[in-house]
PDB file of C-alpha atoms in Angstrom:
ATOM      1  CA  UNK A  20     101.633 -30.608-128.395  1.00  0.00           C
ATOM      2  CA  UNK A  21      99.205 -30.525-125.643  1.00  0.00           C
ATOM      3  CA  UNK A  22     102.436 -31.130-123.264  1.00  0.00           C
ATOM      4  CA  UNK A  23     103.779 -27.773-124.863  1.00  0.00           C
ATOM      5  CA  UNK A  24     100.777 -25.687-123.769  1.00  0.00           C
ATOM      6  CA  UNK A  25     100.711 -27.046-120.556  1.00  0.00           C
ATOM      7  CA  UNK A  26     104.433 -25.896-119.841  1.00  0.00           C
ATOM      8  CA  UNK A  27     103.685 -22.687-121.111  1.00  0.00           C
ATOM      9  CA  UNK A  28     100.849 -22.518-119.200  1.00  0.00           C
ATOM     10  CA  UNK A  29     103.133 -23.118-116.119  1.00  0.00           C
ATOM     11  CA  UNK A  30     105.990 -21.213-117.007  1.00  0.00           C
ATOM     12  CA  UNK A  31     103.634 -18.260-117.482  1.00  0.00           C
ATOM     13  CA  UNK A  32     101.705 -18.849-113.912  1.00  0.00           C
ATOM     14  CA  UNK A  33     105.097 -19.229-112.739  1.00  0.00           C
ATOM     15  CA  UNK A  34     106.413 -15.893-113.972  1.00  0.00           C
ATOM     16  CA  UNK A  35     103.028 -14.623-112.830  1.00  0.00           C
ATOM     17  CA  UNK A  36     103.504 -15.312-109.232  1.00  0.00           C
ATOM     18  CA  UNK A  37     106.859 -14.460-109.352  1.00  0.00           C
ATOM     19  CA  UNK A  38     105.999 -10.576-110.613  1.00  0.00           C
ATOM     20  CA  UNK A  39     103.124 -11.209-107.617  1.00  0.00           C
ATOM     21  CA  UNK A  40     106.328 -12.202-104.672  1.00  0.00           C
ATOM     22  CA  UNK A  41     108.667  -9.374-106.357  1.00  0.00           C
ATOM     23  CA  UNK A  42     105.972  -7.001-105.744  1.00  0.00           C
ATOM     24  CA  UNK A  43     105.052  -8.070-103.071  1.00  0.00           C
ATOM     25  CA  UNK A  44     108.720  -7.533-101.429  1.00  0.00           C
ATOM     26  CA  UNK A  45     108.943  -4.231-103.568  1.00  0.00           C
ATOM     27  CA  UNK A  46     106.093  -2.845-101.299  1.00  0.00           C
ATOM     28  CA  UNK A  47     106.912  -4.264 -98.111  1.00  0.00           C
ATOM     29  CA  UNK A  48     110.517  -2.472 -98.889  1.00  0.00           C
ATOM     30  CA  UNK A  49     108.707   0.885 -99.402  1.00  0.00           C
ATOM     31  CA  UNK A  50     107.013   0.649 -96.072  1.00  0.00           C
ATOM     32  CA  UNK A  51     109.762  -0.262 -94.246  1.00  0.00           C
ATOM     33  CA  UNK A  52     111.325   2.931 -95.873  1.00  0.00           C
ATOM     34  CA  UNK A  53     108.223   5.039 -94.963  1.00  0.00           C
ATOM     35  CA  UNK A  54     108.473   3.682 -91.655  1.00  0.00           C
ATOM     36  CA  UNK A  55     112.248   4.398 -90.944  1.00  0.00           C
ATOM     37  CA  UNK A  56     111.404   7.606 -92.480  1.00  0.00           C
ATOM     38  CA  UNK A  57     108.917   8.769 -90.170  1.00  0.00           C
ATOM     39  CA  UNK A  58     110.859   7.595 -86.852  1.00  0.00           C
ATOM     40  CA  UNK A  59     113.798   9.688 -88.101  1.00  0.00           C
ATOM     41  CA  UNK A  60     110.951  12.300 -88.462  1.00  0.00           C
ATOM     42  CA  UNK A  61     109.835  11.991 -85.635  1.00  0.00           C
ATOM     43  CA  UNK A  62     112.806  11.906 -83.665  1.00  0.00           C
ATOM     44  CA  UNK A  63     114.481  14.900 -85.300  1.00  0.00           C
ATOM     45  CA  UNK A  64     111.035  16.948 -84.239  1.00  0.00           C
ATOM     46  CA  UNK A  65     111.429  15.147 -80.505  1.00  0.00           C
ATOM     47  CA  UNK A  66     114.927  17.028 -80.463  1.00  0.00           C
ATOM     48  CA  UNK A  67     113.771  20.491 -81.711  1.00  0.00           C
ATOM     49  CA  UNK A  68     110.901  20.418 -79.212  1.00  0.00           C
ATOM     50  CA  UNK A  69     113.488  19.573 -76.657  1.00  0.00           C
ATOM     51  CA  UNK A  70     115.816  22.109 -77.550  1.00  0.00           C
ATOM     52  CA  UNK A  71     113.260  25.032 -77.464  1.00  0.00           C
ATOM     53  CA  UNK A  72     112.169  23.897 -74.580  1.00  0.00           C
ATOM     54  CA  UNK A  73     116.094  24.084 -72.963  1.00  0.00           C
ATOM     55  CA  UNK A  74     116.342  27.607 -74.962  1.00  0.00           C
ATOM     56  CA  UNK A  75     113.230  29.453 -74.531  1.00  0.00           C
ATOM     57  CA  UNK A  76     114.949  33.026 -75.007  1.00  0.00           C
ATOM     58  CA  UNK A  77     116.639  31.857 -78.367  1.00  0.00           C
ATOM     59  CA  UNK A  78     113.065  31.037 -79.681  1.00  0.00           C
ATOM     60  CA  UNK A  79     110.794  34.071 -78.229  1.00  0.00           C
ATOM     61  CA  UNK A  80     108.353  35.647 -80.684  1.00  0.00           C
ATOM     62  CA  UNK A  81     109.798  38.728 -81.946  1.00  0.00           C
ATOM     63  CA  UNK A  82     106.732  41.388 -82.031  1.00  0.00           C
ATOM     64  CA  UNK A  83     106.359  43.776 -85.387  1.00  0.00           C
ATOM     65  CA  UNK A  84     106.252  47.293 -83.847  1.00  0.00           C
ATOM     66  CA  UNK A  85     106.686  50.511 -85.528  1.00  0.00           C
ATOM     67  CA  UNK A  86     110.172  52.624 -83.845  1.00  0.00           C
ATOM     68  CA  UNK A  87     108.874  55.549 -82.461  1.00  0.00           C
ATOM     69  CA  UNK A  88     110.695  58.777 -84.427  1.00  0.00           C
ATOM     70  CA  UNK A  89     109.310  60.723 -81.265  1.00  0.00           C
ATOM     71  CA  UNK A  90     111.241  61.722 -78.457  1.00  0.00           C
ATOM     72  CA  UNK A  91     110.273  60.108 -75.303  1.00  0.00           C
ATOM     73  CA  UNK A  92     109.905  62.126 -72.414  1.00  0.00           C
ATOM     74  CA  UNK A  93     111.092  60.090 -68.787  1.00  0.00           C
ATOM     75  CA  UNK A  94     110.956  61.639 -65.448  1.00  0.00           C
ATOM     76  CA  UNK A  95     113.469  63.547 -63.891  1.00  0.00           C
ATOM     77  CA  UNK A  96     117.064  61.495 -62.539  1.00  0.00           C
ATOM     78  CA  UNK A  97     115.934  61.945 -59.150  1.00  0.00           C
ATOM     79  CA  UNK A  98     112.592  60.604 -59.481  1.00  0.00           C
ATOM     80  CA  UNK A  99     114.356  57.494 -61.469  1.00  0.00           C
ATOM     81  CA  UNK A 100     117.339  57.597 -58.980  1.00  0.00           C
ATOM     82  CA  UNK A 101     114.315  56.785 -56.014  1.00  0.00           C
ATOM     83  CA  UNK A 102     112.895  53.999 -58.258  1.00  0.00           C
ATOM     84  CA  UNK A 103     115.510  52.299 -58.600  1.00  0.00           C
ATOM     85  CA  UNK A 104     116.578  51.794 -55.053  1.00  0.00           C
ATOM     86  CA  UNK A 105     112.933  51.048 -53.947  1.00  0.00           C
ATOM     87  CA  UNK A 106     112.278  54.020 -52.059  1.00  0.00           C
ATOM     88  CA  UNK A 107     109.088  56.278 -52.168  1.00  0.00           C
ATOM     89  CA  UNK A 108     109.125  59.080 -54.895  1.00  0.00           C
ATOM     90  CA  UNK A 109     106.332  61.284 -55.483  1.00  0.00           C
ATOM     91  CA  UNK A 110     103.537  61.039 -57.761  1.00  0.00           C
ATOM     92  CA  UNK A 111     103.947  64.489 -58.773  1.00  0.00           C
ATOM     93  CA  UNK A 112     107.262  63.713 -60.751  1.00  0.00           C
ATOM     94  CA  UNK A 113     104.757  61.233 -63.346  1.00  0.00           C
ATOM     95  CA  UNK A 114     102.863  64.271 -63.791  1.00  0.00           C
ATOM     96  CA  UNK A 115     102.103  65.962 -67.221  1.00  0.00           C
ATOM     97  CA  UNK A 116     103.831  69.246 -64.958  1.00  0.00           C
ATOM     98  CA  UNK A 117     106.295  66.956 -63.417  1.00  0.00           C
ATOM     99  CA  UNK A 118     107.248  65.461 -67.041  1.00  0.00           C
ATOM    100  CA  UNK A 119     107.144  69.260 -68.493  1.00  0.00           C
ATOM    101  CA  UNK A 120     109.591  70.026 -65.327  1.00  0.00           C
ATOM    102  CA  UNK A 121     112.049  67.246 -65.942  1.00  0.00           C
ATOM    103  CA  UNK A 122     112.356  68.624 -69.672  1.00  0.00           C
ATOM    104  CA  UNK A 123     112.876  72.479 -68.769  1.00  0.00           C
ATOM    105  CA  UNK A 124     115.360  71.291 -66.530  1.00  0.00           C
ATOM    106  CA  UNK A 125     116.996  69.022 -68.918  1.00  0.00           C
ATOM    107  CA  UNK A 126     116.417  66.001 -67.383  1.00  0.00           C
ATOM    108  CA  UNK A 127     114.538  62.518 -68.888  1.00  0.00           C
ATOM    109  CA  UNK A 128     114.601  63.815 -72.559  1.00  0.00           C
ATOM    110  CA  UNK A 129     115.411  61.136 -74.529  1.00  0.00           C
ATOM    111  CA  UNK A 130     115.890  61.945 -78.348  1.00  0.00           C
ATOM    112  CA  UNK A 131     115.571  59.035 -81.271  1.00  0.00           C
ATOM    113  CA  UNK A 132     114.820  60.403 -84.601  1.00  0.00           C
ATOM    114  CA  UNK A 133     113.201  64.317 -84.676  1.00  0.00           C
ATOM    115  CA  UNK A 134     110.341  64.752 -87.050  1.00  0.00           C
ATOM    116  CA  UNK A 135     109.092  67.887 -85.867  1.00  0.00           C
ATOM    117  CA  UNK A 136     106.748  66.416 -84.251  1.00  0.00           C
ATOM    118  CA  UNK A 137     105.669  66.732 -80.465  1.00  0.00           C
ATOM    119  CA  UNK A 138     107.025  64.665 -77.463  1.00  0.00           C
ATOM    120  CA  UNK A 139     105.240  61.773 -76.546  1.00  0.00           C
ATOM    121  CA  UNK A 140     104.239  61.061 -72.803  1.00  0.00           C
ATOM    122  CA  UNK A 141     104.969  57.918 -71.236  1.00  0.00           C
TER     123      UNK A 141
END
């Protein structure tokens, strides 16, 4: 009988340290996992970065601004006209008179959506 304890005695430190090498493994296996996990991680933000960095424009901020339901006043066509091909215009045409000017003539009033309310100055 004492021959029967003893090989249950092994067979259970035997199933024992079995569980023990199976959990081991099962561990190992989940770290490997976590590990091949986090490269592909990893890599996929590595490729993001890189294409942001290739398309800056595509990713720009977008600011949160209110549309102006003013109209905008701009200064007369000849006073834009001179910008534009980098010669000298007057300072008088950026005027609060120069702005009024451009409107009484017709020129640089640029209409979105009328409230009633006044124009706004540049």
């Amino acid at each position: 009988m004492d021959t029967g304890k003893q090989h249950c005695q092994r067979a259970l430190a035997h199933w024992a340290l079995r569980q023990q090498c199976l959990e081991n493994l099962r561990q190992q296996e989940e770290q490997e996992e976590g590990n091949r996990l986090q490269l592909a991680k990893d890599e996929e933000e590595a490729a993001r970065l890189e294409e942001r960095k290739k398309n800056k424009n595509k990713y720009a901020p977008v600011k949160r601004v209110k549309i102006p339901s003013d109209p905008s006043i701009i200064p007369a066509a000849y006073a834009v006209r001179k910008l534009k091909a980098g010669e000298f215009c007057e300072l008088h045409y950026f005027t609060n008179r120069g702005l009024d000017d451009a409107v009484a003539v017709g020129f640089g009033l640029v209409w979105s959506v009328w409230f009633g309310q006044g124009l706004r100055r540049l």
